PDB file of C-alpha atoms and ligand atoms in Angstrom:
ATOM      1  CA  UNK A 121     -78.180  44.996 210.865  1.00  0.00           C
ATOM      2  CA  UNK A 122     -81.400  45.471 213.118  1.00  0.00           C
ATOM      3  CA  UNK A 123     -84.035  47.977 212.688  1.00  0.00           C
ATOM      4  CA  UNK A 124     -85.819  48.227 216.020  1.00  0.00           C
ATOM      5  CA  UNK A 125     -88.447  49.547 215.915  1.00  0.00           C
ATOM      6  CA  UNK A 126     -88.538  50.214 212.212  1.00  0.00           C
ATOM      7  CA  UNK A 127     -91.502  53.031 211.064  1.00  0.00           C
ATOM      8  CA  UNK A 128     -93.430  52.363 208.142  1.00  0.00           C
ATOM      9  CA  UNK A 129     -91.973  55.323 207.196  1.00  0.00           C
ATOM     10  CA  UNK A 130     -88.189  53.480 207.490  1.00  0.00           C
ATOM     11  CA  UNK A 131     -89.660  50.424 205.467  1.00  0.00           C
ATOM     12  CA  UNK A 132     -91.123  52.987 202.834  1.00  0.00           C
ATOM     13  CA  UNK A 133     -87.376  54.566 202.456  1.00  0.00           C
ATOM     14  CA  UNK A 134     -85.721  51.282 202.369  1.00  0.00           C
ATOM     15  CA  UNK A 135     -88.022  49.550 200.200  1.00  0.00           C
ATOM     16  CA  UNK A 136     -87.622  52.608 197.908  1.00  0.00           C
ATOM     17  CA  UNK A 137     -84.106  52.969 197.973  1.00  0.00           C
ATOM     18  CA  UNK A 138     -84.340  56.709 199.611  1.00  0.00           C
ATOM     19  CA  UNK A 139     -81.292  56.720 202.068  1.00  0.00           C
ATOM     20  CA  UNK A 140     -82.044  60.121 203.442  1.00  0.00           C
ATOM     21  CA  UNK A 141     -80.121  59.265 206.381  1.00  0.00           C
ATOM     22  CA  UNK A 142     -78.155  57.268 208.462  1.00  0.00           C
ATOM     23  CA  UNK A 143     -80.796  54.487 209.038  1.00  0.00           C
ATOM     24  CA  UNK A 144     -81.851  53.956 205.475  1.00  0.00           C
ATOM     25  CA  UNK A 145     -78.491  54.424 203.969  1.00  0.00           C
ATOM     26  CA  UNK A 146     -76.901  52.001 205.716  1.00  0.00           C
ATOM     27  CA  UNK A 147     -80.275  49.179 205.310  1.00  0.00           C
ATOM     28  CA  UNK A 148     -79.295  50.225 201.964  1.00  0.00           C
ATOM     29  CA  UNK A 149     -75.914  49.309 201.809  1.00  0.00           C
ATOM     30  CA  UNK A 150     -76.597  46.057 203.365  1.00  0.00           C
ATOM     31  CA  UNK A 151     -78.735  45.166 200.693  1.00  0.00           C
ATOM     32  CA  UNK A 152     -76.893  45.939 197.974  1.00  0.00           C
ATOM     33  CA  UNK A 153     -74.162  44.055 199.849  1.00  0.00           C
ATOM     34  CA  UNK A 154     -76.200  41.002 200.423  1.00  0.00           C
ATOM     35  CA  UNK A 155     -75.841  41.331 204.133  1.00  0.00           C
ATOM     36  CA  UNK A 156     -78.438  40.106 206.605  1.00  0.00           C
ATOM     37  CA  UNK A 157     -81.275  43.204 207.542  1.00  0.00           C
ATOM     38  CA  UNK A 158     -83.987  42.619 209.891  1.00  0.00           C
ATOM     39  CA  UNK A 159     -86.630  45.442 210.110  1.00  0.00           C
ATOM     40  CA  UNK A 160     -88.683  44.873 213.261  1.00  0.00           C
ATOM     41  CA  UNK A 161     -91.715  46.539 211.650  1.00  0.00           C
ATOM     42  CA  UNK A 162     -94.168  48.233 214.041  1.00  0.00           C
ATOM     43  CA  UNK A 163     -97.650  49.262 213.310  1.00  0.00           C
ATOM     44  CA  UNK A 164    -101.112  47.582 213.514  1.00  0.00           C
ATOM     45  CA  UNK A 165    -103.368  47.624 211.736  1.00  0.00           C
ATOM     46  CA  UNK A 166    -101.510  47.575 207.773  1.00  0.00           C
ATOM     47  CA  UNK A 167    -102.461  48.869 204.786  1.00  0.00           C
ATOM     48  CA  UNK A 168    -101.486  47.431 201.030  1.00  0.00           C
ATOM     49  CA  UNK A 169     -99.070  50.298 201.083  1.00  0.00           C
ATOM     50  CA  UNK A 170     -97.324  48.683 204.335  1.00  0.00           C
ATOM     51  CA  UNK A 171     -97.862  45.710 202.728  1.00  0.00           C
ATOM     52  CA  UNK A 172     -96.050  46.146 199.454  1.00  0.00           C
ATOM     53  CA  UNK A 173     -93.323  47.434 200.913  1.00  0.00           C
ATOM     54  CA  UNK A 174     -92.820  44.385 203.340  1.00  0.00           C
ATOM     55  CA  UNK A 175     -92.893  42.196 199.910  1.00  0.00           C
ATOM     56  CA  UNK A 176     -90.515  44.673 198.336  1.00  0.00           C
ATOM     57  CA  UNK A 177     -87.943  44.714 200.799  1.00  0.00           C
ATOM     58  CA  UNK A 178     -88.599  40.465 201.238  1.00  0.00           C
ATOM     59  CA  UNK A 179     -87.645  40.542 197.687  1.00  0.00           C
ATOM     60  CA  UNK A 180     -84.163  42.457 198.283  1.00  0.00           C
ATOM     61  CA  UNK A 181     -83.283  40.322 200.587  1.00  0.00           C
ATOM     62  CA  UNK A 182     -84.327  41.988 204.129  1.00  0.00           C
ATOM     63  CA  UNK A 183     -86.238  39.995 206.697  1.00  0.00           C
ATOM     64  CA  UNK A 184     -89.537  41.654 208.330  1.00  0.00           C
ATOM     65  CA  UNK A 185     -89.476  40.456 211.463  1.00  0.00           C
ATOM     66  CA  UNK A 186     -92.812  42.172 212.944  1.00  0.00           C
ATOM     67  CA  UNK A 187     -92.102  42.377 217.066  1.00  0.00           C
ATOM     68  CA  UNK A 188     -94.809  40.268 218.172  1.00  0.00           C
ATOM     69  CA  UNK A 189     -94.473  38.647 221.455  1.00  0.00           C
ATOM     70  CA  UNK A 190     -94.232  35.022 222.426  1.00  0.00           C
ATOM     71  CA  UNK A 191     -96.229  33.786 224.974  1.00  0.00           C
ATOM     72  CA  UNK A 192     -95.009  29.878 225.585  1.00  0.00           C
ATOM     73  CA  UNK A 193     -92.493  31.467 227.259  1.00  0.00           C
ATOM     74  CA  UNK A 194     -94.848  32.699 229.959  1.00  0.00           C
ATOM     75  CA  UNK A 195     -93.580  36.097 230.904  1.00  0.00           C
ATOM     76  CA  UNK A 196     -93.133  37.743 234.140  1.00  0.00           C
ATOM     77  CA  UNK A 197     -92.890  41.099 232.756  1.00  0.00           C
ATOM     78  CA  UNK A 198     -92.307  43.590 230.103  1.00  0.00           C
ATOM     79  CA  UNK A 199     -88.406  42.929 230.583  1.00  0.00           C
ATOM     80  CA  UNK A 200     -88.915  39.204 229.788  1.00  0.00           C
ATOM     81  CA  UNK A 201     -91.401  40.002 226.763  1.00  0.00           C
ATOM     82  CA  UNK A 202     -88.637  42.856 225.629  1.00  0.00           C
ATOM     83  CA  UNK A 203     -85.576  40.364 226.186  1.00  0.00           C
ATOM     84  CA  UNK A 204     -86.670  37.340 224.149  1.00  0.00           C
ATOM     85  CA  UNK A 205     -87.532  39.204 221.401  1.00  0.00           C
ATOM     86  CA  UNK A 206     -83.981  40.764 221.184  1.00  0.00           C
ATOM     87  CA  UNK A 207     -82.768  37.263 221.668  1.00  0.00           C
ATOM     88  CA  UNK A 208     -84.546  36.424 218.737  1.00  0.00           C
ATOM     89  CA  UNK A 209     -83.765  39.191 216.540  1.00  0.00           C
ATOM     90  CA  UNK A 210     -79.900  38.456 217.284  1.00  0.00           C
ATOM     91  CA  UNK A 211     -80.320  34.937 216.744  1.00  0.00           C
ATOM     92  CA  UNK A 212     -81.711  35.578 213.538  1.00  0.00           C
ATOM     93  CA  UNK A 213     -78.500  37.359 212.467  1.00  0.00           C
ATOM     94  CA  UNK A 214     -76.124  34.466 212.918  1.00  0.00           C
ATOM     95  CA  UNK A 215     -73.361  35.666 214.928  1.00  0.00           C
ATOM     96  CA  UNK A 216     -71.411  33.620 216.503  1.00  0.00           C
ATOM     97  CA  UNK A 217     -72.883  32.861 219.967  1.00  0.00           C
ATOM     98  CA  UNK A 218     -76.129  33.440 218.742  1.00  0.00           C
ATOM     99  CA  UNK A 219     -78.822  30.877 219.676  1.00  0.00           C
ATOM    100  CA  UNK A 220     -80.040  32.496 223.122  1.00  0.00           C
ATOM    101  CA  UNK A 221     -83.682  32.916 222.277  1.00  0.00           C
ATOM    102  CA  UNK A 222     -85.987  30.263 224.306  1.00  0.00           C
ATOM    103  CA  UNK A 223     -87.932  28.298 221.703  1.00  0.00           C
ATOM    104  CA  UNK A 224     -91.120  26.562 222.167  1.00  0.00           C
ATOM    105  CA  UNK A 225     -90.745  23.111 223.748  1.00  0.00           C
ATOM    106  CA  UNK A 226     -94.401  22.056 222.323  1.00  0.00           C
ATOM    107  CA  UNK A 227     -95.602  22.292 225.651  1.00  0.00           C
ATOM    108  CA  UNK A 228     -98.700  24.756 225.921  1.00  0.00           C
TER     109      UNK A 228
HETATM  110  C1  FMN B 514     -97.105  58.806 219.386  1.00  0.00           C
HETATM  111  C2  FMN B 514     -96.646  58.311 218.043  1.00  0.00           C
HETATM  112  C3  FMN B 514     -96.607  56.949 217.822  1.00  0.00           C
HETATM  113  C4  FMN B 514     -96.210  56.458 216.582  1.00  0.00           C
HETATM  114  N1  FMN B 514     -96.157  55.108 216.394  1.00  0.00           N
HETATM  115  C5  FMN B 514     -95.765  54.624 215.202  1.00  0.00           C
HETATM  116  C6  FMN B 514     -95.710  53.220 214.980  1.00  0.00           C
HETATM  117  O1  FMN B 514     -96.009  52.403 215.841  1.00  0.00           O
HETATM  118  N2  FMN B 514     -95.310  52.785 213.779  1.00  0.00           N
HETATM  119  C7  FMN B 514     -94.970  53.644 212.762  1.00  0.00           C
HETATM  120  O2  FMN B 514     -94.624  53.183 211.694  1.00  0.00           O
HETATM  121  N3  FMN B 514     -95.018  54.982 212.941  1.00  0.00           N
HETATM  122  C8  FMN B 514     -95.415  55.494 214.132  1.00  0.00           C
HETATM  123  N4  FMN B 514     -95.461  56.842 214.317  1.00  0.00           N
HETATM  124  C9  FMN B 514     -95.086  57.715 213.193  1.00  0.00           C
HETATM  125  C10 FMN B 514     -93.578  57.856 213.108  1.00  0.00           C
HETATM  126  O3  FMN B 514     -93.064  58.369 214.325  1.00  0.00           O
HETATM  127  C11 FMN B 514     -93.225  58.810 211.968  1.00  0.00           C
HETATM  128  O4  FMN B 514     -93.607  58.210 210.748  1.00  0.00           O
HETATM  129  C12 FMN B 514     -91.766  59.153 211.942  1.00  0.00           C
HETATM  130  O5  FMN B 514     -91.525  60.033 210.859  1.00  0.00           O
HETATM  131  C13 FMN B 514     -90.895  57.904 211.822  1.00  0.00           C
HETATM  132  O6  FMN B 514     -89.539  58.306 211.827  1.00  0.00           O
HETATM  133  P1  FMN B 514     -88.350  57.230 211.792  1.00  0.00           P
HETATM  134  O7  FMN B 514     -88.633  56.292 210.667  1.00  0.00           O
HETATM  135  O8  FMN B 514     -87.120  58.047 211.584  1.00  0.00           O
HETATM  136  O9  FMN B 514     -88.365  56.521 213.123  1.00  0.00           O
HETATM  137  C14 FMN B 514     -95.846  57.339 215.548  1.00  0.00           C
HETATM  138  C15 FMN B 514     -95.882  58.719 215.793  1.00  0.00           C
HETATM  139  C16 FMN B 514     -96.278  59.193 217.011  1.00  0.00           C
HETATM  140  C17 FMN B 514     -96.294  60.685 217.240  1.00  0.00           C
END
């Protein structure tokens, strides 16, 4: 499961077990089922509240994935910026046929 974007309010409800709705129950469920959850985290700057929940739901099992752009890929646009993130979210999952995010070649 992705979150995209996930609130800090989402991370607060996961990280504290509060499925108050669709969202957080299901994050819930898949880590009590020790399925794969990515929240792609967004806010800037973070406080030790933010924080603590990132560690909290790290420790469950969830993967913060904050959506930070990559730049070796050199991107034309927003599109391109939007796309390889997905890429990489999705990748990061597992699925079959997964493995579609360019990765950095070392080159600058
Ligand atoms: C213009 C605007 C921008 C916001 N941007 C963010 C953000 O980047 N990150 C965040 O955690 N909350 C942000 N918020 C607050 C969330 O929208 C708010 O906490 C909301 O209850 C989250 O609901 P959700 O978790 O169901 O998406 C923003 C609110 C507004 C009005």
């Amino acid at each position: 499961m992705i979150v995209a974007p996930c609130s800090m309010r989402t991370l607060a409800a996961i990280a504290t077990g509060l499925s108050d709705n669709l969202i957080t129950r299901t994050a819930d469920v898949h880590l009590k089922e020790r399925r794969r959850l990515l929240l792609l985290a967004r806010e800037t700057p973070l406080h030790l509240g933010h924080l603590r929940n990132m560690v909290a739901v790290t420790e469950m099992g969830a993967i913060v994935m904050p959506p930070v752009p990559a730049f070796y890929q050199r991107p034309q646009c927003l599109a391109d910026v939007i796309d390889h993130l997905a890429a990489r979210a999705i990748d990061m999952l597992g699925l079959p046929g997964a493995g579609t995010a360019v990765e950095w070649d070392g080159k600058a």
